C-alpha positions as MATLAB code, in Angstrom:
seq = 'MLRFLIRIGLLLLVGILVYNRFFGTDTEKEQAKEIFRKTGELVGDTWNLLRAEKDKFEAGKYDRVLEQLGRAYQSLREGAKYLDENALRRLDELERRKAKLEQQFSTLETAEQALRDSLLLVTARKRRGRAADEAIVSRQAELESRRDALTRQLEQLVRDSEALTRRAQE';
ca = [
     -35.335   26.457   25.747;
     -33.892   26.666   22.238;
     -31.559   23.733   22.902;
     -34.487   21.694   24.119;
     -36.461   22.445   20.942;
     -33.472   21.557   18.748;
     -32.998   18.254   20.604;
     -36.677   17.400   20.273;
     -36.558   18.271   16.563;
     -33.498   16.100   15.956;
     -35.011   13.221   17.920;
     -38.220   13.530   15.906;
     -36.236   13.601   12.646;
     -34.241   10.481   13.568;
     -37.459    8.756   14.635;
     -39.114    9.517   11.296;
     -36.064    8.313    9.369;
     -35.877    5.049   11.298;
     -39.614    4.483   10.889;
     -39.439    5.193    7.145;
     -36.392    2.961    6.757;
     -38.152   -0.080    8.180;
     -41.883    0.534    7.822;
     -42.274    3.122    5.035;
     -43.126    2.704    1.385;
     -40.409    1.747   -1.082;
     -39.637    5.393   -1.949;
     -39.525    6.357    1.745;
     -37.191    3.448    2.428;
     -34.905    4.593   -0.399;
     -34.926    8.178    0.849;
     -34.082    7.103    4.395;
     -31.356    4.779    3.120;
     -29.834    7.606    1.057;
     -29.913    9.982    4.035;
     -28.193    7.406    6.255;
     -25.536    6.814    3.548;
     -24.846   10.535    3.144;
     -24.720   10.986    6.913;
     -22.157    8.164    7.108;
     -20.047    9.832    4.425;
     -20.259   13.155    6.258;
     -19.135   11.553    9.507;
     -16.274    9.778    7.700;
     -15.145   12.950    5.954;
     -15.341   14.871    9.223;
     -13.241   12.203   10.940;
     -10.627   12.415    8.154;
     -10.535   16.202    8.522;
     -10.003   15.948   12.278;
      -7.196   13.405   11.811;
      -5.520   15.669    9.249;
      -5.720   18.631   11.628;
      -4.336   16.495   14.458;
      -1.418   15.485   12.226;
      -0.767   19.134   11.389;
      -0.779   19.988   15.098;
       1.685   17.204   15.870;
       3.930   18.340   13.027;
       4.001   21.827   14.561;
       4.950   20.346   17.924;
       8.127   18.871   16.435;
       8.946   22.168   14.765;
       8.839   23.940   18.141;
      11.180   21.369   19.706;
      13.632   21.742   16.829;
      13.479   25.551   17.107;
      14.199   25.349   20.844;
      17.181   23.096   20.161;
      18.450   25.615   17.609;
      18.241   28.416   20.163;
      20.012   26.270   22.770;
      22.811   25.478   20.321;
      23.144   29.160   19.467;
      23.509   30.110   23.114;
      26.113   27.354   23.585;
      28.004   28.675   20.561;
      27.961   32.175   21.995;
      29.499   30.825   25.181;
      31.961   28.697   23.205;
      34.999   30.359   24.717;
      34.192   28.428   27.888;
      33.864   25.056   26.125;
      36.687   22.714   25.275;
      37.380   21.501   21.729;
      35.632   18.142   22.338;
      32.423   19.891   23.444;
      32.506   22.087   20.322;
      32.844   19.014   18.096;
      29.937   17.409   19.941;
      27.875   20.574   19.424;
      28.662   20.498   15.678;
      27.555   16.872   15.517;
      24.304   17.652   17.375;
      23.566   20.521   14.996;
      24.091   18.201   11.999;
      21.696   15.646   13.539;
      19.152   18.412   14.147;
      19.357   19.597   10.531;
      18.982   16.025    9.279;
      15.914   15.471   11.491;
      14.354   18.723   10.263;
      14.777   17.558    6.676;
      13.371   14.091    7.465;
      10.331   15.538    9.262;
       9.714   17.795    6.275;
       9.895   14.826    3.895;
       7.588   12.816    6.139;
       5.035   15.628    6.307;
       5.069   15.892    2.511;
       4.483   12.140    2.179;
       1.664   12.230    4.737;
      -0.002   15.113    2.899;
       0.282   13.214   -0.393;
      -1.344   10.181    1.249;
      -4.197   12.319    2.601;
      -4.671   13.893   -0.839;
      -4.766   10.496   -2.541;
      -7.242    9.223    0.055;
      -9.495   12.210   -0.589;
      -9.187   11.728   -4.349;
     -10.041    8.045   -4.136;
     -12.965    8.803   -1.828;
     -14.223   11.529   -4.141;
     -14.142    9.199   -7.127;
     -15.916    6.457   -5.164;
     -13.531    3.866   -6.567;
     -12.225    2.602   -3.284;
     -11.839   -1.093   -3.549;
     -10.158   -3.576   -1.286;
      -6.782   -3.181   -3.029;
      -6.914    0.620   -2.733;
      -7.894    0.385    0.937;
      -5.066   -2.061    1.670;
      -2.517    0.102   -0.130;
      -3.634    3.187    1.775;
      -3.604    1.385    5.127;
      -0.176   -0.067    4.366;
       1.251    3.333    3.390;
      -0.316    4.963    6.430;
       1.208    2.338    8.736;
       4.590    2.838    7.060;
       4.427    6.609    7.570;
       3.310    6.244   11.193;
       6.223    3.875   11.808;
       8.603    6.394   10.232;
       7.154    9.209   12.374;
       7.654    7.069   15.501;
      11.271    6.392   14.548;
      11.931   10.093   13.903;
      10.273   10.989   17.202;
      12.579    8.582   19.037;
      15.585   10.121   17.260;
      14.374   13.595   18.238;
      13.979   12.521   21.869;
      17.522   11.097   21.840;
      18.811   14.335   20.319;
      17.130   16.314   23.102;
      18.695   14.044   25.750;
      22.137   14.386   24.137;
      21.705   18.151   23.963;
      20.735   18.320   27.625;
      23.816   16.278   28.531;
      26.054   18.643   26.563;
      24.401   21.659   28.192;
      24.915   20.248   31.679;
      28.528   19.460   30.824;
      29.048   22.982   29.519;
      27.605   24.477   32.705;
      30.010   22.513   34.932;
];
């Protein structure tokens, strides 16, 4: 019953706003226009927040994969007496690649956070022009491309690690 009343109330509110926007007096039209503008900003800000949280979630996903690789390498090291010298060298090389990827993901996350902060700052100052929008979109595309490249490198590292593990088990 309460949901029904809330829905009716919201529908009535939207109806009044639409009516005022098109058929109201000049002050009512301005009020409705302002409400629609603020609602648009709220939706945009909410969307940006959700994207930022999604990015944080994805960043955590990569951290878990890198932690699992670290544990796998540790267990291989502990069983190193059963590995030949070539396998140990390969394990060292995989660990170096893992450390490099961890550092690159960290740098990427810092750059993405700086981009989000600058986007919020520009939005807050209401000085977003076409040049600012293009620069932000360009930087965002560059960072997404970098994340894709690092993800492919991480996937290759996982495949190489699995191959070394299978070889060590034989």
